[in-house]
Short mmCIF file of N, CA and C in Angstrom, two decimals:
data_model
loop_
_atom_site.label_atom_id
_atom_site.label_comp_id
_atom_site.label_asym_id
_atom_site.label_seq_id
_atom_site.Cartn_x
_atom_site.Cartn_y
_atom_site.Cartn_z
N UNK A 1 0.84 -1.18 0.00
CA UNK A 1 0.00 0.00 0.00
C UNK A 1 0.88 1.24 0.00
N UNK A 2 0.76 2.48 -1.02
CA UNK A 2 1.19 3.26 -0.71
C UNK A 2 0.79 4.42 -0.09
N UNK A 3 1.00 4.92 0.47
CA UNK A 3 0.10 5.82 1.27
C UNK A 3 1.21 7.31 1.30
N UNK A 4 0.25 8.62 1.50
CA UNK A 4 1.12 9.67 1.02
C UNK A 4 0.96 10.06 2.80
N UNK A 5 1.32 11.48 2.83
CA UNK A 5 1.57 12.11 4.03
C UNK A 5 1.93 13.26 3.65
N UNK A 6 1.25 14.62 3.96
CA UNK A 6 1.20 15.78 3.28
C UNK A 6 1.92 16.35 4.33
N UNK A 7 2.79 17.05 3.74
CA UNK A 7 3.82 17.80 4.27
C UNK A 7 2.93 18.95 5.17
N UNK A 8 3.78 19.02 6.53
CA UNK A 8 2.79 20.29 7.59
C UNK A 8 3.27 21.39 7.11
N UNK A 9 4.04 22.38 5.78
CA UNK A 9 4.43 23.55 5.75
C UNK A 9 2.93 23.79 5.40
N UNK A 10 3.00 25.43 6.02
CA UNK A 10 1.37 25.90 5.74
C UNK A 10 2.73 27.44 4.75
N UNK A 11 3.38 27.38 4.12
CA UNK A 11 3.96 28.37 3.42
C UNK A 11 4.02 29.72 4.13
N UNK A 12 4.44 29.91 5.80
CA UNK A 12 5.17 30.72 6.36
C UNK A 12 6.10 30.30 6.91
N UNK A 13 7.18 30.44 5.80
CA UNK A 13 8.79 29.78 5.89
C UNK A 13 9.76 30.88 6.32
N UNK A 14 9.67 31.14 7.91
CA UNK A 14 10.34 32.09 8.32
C UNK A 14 11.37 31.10 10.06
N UNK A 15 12.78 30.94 10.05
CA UNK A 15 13.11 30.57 11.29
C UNK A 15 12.91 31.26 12.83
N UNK A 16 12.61 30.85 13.45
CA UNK A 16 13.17 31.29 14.93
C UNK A 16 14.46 31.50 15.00
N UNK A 17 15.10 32.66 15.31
CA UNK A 17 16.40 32.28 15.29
C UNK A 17 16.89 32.43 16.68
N UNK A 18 16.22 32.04 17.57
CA UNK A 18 16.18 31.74 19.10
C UNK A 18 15.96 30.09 19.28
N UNK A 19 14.80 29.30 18.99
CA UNK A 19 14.27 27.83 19.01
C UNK A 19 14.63 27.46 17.92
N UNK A 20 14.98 28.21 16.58
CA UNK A 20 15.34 27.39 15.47
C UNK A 20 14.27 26.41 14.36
N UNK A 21 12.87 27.14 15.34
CA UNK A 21 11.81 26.41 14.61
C UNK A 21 11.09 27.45 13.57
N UNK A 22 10.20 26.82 12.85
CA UNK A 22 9.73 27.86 11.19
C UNK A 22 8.36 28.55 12.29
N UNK A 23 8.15 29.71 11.85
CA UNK A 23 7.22 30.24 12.73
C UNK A 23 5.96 29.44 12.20
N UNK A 24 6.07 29.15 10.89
CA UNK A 24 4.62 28.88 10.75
C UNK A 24 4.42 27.29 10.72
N UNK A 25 5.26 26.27 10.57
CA UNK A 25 5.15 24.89 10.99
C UNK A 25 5.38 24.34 12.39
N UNK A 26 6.58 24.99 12.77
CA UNK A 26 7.41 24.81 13.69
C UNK A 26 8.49 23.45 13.70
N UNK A 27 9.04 23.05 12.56
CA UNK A 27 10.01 22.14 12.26
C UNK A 27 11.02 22.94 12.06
N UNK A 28 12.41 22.26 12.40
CA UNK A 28 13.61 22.52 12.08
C UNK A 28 13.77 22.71 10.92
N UNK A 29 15.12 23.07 10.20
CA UNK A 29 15.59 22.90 8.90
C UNK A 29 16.15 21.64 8.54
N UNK A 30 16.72 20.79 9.42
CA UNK A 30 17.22 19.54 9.37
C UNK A 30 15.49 18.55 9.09
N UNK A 31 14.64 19.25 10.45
CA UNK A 31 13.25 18.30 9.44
C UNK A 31 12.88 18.65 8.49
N UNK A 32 12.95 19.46 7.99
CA UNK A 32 12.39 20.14 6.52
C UNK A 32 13.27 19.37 5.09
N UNK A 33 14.44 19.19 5.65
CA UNK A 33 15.35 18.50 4.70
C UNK A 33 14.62 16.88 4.39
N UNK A 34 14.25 16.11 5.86
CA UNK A 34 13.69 15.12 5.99
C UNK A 34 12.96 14.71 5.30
N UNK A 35 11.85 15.57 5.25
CA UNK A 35 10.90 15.73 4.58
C UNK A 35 10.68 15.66 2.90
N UNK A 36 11.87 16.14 2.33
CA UNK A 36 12.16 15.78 0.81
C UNK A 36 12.66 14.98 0.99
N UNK A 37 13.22 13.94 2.11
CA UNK A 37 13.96 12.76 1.20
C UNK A 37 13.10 11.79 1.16
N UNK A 38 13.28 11.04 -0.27
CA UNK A 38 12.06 9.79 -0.41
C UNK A 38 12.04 9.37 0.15
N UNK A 39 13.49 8.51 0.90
CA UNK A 39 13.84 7.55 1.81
C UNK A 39 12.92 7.74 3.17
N UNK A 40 12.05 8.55 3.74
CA UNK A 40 12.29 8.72 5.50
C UNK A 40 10.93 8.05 4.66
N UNK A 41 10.39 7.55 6.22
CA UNK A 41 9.22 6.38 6.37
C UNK A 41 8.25 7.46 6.85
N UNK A 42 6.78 6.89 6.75
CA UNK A 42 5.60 7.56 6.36
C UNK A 42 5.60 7.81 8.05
N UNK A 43 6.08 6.21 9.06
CA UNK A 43 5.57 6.98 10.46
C UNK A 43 6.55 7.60 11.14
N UNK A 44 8.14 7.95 10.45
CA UNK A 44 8.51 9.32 11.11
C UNK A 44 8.06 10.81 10.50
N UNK A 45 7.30 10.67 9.43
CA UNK A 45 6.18 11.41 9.10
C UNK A 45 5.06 11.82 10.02
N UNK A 46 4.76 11.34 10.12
CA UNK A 46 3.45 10.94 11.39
C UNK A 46 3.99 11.31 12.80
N UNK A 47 4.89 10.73 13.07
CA UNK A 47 5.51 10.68 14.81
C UNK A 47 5.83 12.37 14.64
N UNK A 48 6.35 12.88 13.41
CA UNK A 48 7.01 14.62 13.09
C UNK A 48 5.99 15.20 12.85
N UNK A 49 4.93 15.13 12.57
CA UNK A 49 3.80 16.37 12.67
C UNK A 49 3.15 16.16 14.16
N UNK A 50 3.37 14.96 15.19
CA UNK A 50 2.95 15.10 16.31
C UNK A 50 3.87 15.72 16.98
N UNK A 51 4.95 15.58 16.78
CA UNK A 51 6.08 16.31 17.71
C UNK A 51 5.76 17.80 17.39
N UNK A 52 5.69 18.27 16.55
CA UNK A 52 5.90 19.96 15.86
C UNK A 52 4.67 20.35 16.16
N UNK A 53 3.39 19.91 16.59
CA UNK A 53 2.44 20.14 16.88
C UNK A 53 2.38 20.48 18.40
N UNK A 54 3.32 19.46 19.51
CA UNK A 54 3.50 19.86 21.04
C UNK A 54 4.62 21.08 21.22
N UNK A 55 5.33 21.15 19.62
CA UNK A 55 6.09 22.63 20.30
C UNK A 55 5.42 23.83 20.14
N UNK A 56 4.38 23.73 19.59
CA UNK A 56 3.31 25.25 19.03
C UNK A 56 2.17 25.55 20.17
N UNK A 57 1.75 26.66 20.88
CA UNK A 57 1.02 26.86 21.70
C UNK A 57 0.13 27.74 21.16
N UNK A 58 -1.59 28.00 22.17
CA UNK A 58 -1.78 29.32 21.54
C UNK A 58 -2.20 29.66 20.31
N UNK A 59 -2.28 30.73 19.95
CA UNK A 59 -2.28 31.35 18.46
C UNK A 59 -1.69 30.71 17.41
N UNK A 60 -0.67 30.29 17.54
CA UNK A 60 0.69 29.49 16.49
C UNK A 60 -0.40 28.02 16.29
N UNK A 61 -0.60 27.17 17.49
CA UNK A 61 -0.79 25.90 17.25
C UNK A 61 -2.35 25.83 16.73
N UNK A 62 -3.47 26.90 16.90
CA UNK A 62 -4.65 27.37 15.89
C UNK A 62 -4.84 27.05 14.79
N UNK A 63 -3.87 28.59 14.07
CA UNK A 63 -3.71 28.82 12.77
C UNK A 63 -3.47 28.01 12.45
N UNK A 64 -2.02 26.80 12.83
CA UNK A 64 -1.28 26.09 12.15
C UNK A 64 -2.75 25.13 11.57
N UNK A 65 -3.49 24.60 13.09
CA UNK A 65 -4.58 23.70 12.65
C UNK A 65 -5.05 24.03 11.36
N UNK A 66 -5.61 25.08 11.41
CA UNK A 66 -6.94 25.46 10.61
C UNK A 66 -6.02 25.56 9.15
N UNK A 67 -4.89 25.91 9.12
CA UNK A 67 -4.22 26.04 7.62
C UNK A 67 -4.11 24.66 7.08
N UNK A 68 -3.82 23.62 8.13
CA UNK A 68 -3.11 22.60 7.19
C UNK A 68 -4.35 21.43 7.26
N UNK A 69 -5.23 22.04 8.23
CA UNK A 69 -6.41 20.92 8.00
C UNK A 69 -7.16 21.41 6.55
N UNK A 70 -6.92 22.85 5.98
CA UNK A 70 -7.56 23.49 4.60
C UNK A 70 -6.57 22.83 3.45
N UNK A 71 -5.12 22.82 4.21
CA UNK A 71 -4.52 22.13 2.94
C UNK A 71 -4.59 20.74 2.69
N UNK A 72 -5.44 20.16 4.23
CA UNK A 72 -5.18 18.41 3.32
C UNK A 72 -6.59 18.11 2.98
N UNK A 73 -7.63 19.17 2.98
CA UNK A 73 -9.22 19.26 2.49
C UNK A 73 -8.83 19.62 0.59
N UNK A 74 -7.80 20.72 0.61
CA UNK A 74 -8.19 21.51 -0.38
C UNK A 74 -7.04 21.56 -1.27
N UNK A 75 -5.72 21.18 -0.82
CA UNK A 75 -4.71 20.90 -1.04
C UNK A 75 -3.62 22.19 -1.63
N UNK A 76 -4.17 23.30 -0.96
CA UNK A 76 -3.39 24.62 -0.37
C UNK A 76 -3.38 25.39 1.10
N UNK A 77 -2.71 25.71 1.39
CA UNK A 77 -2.34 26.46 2.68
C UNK A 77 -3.32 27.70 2.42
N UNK A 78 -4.09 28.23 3.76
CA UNK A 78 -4.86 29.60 3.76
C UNK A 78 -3.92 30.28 3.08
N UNK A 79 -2.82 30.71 4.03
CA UNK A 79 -1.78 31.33 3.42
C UNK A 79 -1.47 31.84 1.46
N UNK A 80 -1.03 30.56 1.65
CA UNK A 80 -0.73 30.59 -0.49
C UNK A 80 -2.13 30.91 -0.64
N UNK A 81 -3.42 30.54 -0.34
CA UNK A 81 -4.76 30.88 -1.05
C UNK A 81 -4.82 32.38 -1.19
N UNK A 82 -4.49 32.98 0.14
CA UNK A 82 -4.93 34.14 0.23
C UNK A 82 -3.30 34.89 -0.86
N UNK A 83 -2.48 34.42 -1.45
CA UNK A 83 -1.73 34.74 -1.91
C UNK A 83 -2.13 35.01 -2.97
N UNK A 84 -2.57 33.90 -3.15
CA UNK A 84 -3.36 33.64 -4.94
C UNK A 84 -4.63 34.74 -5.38
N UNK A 85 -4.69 34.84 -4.50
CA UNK A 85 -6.34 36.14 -4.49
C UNK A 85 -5.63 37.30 -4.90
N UNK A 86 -4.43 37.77 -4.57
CA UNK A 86 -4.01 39.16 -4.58
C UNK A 86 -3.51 39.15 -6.35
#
């Protein structure tokens, strides 16, 4: 079975440069690398959007919801949508 796993960037690709995490996913750059390689397995996929999900609180861990639950409905980020409008 192949099964996909949609990447958590919601396309605000900006670092922390304090925690080192993306303001708008909250993964490293080393996970972000991860993430393009074919090789990594679907459940450190899975185990990495649960982890990046307990470092986001608040406002951050919201938005993040509501963007990437629109991108795996609709298969764009609010973000890029509202990009695309302008």
């Amino acid at each position: 079975m192949n099964k996909k796993v949609i990447s958590p960037c919601i396309s605000i690709c900006r670092t922390d440069p304090v925690t080192g995490y993306c303001y708008g996913c909250a993964r490293t750059n080393e996970e972000k690398k991860l993430w393009k390689d074919q090789n990594v397995s679907i459940e450190w996929k899975i185990k990495n959007i649960d982890e990046i999900t307990t470092r986001m609180k608040g406002w951050q861990l919201e938005t993040f919801k509501e963007s990437y639950n629109h991108k795996l409905k609709q298969g764009i980020s609010l973000y890029k949508k509202s990009l695309l409008k302008k």
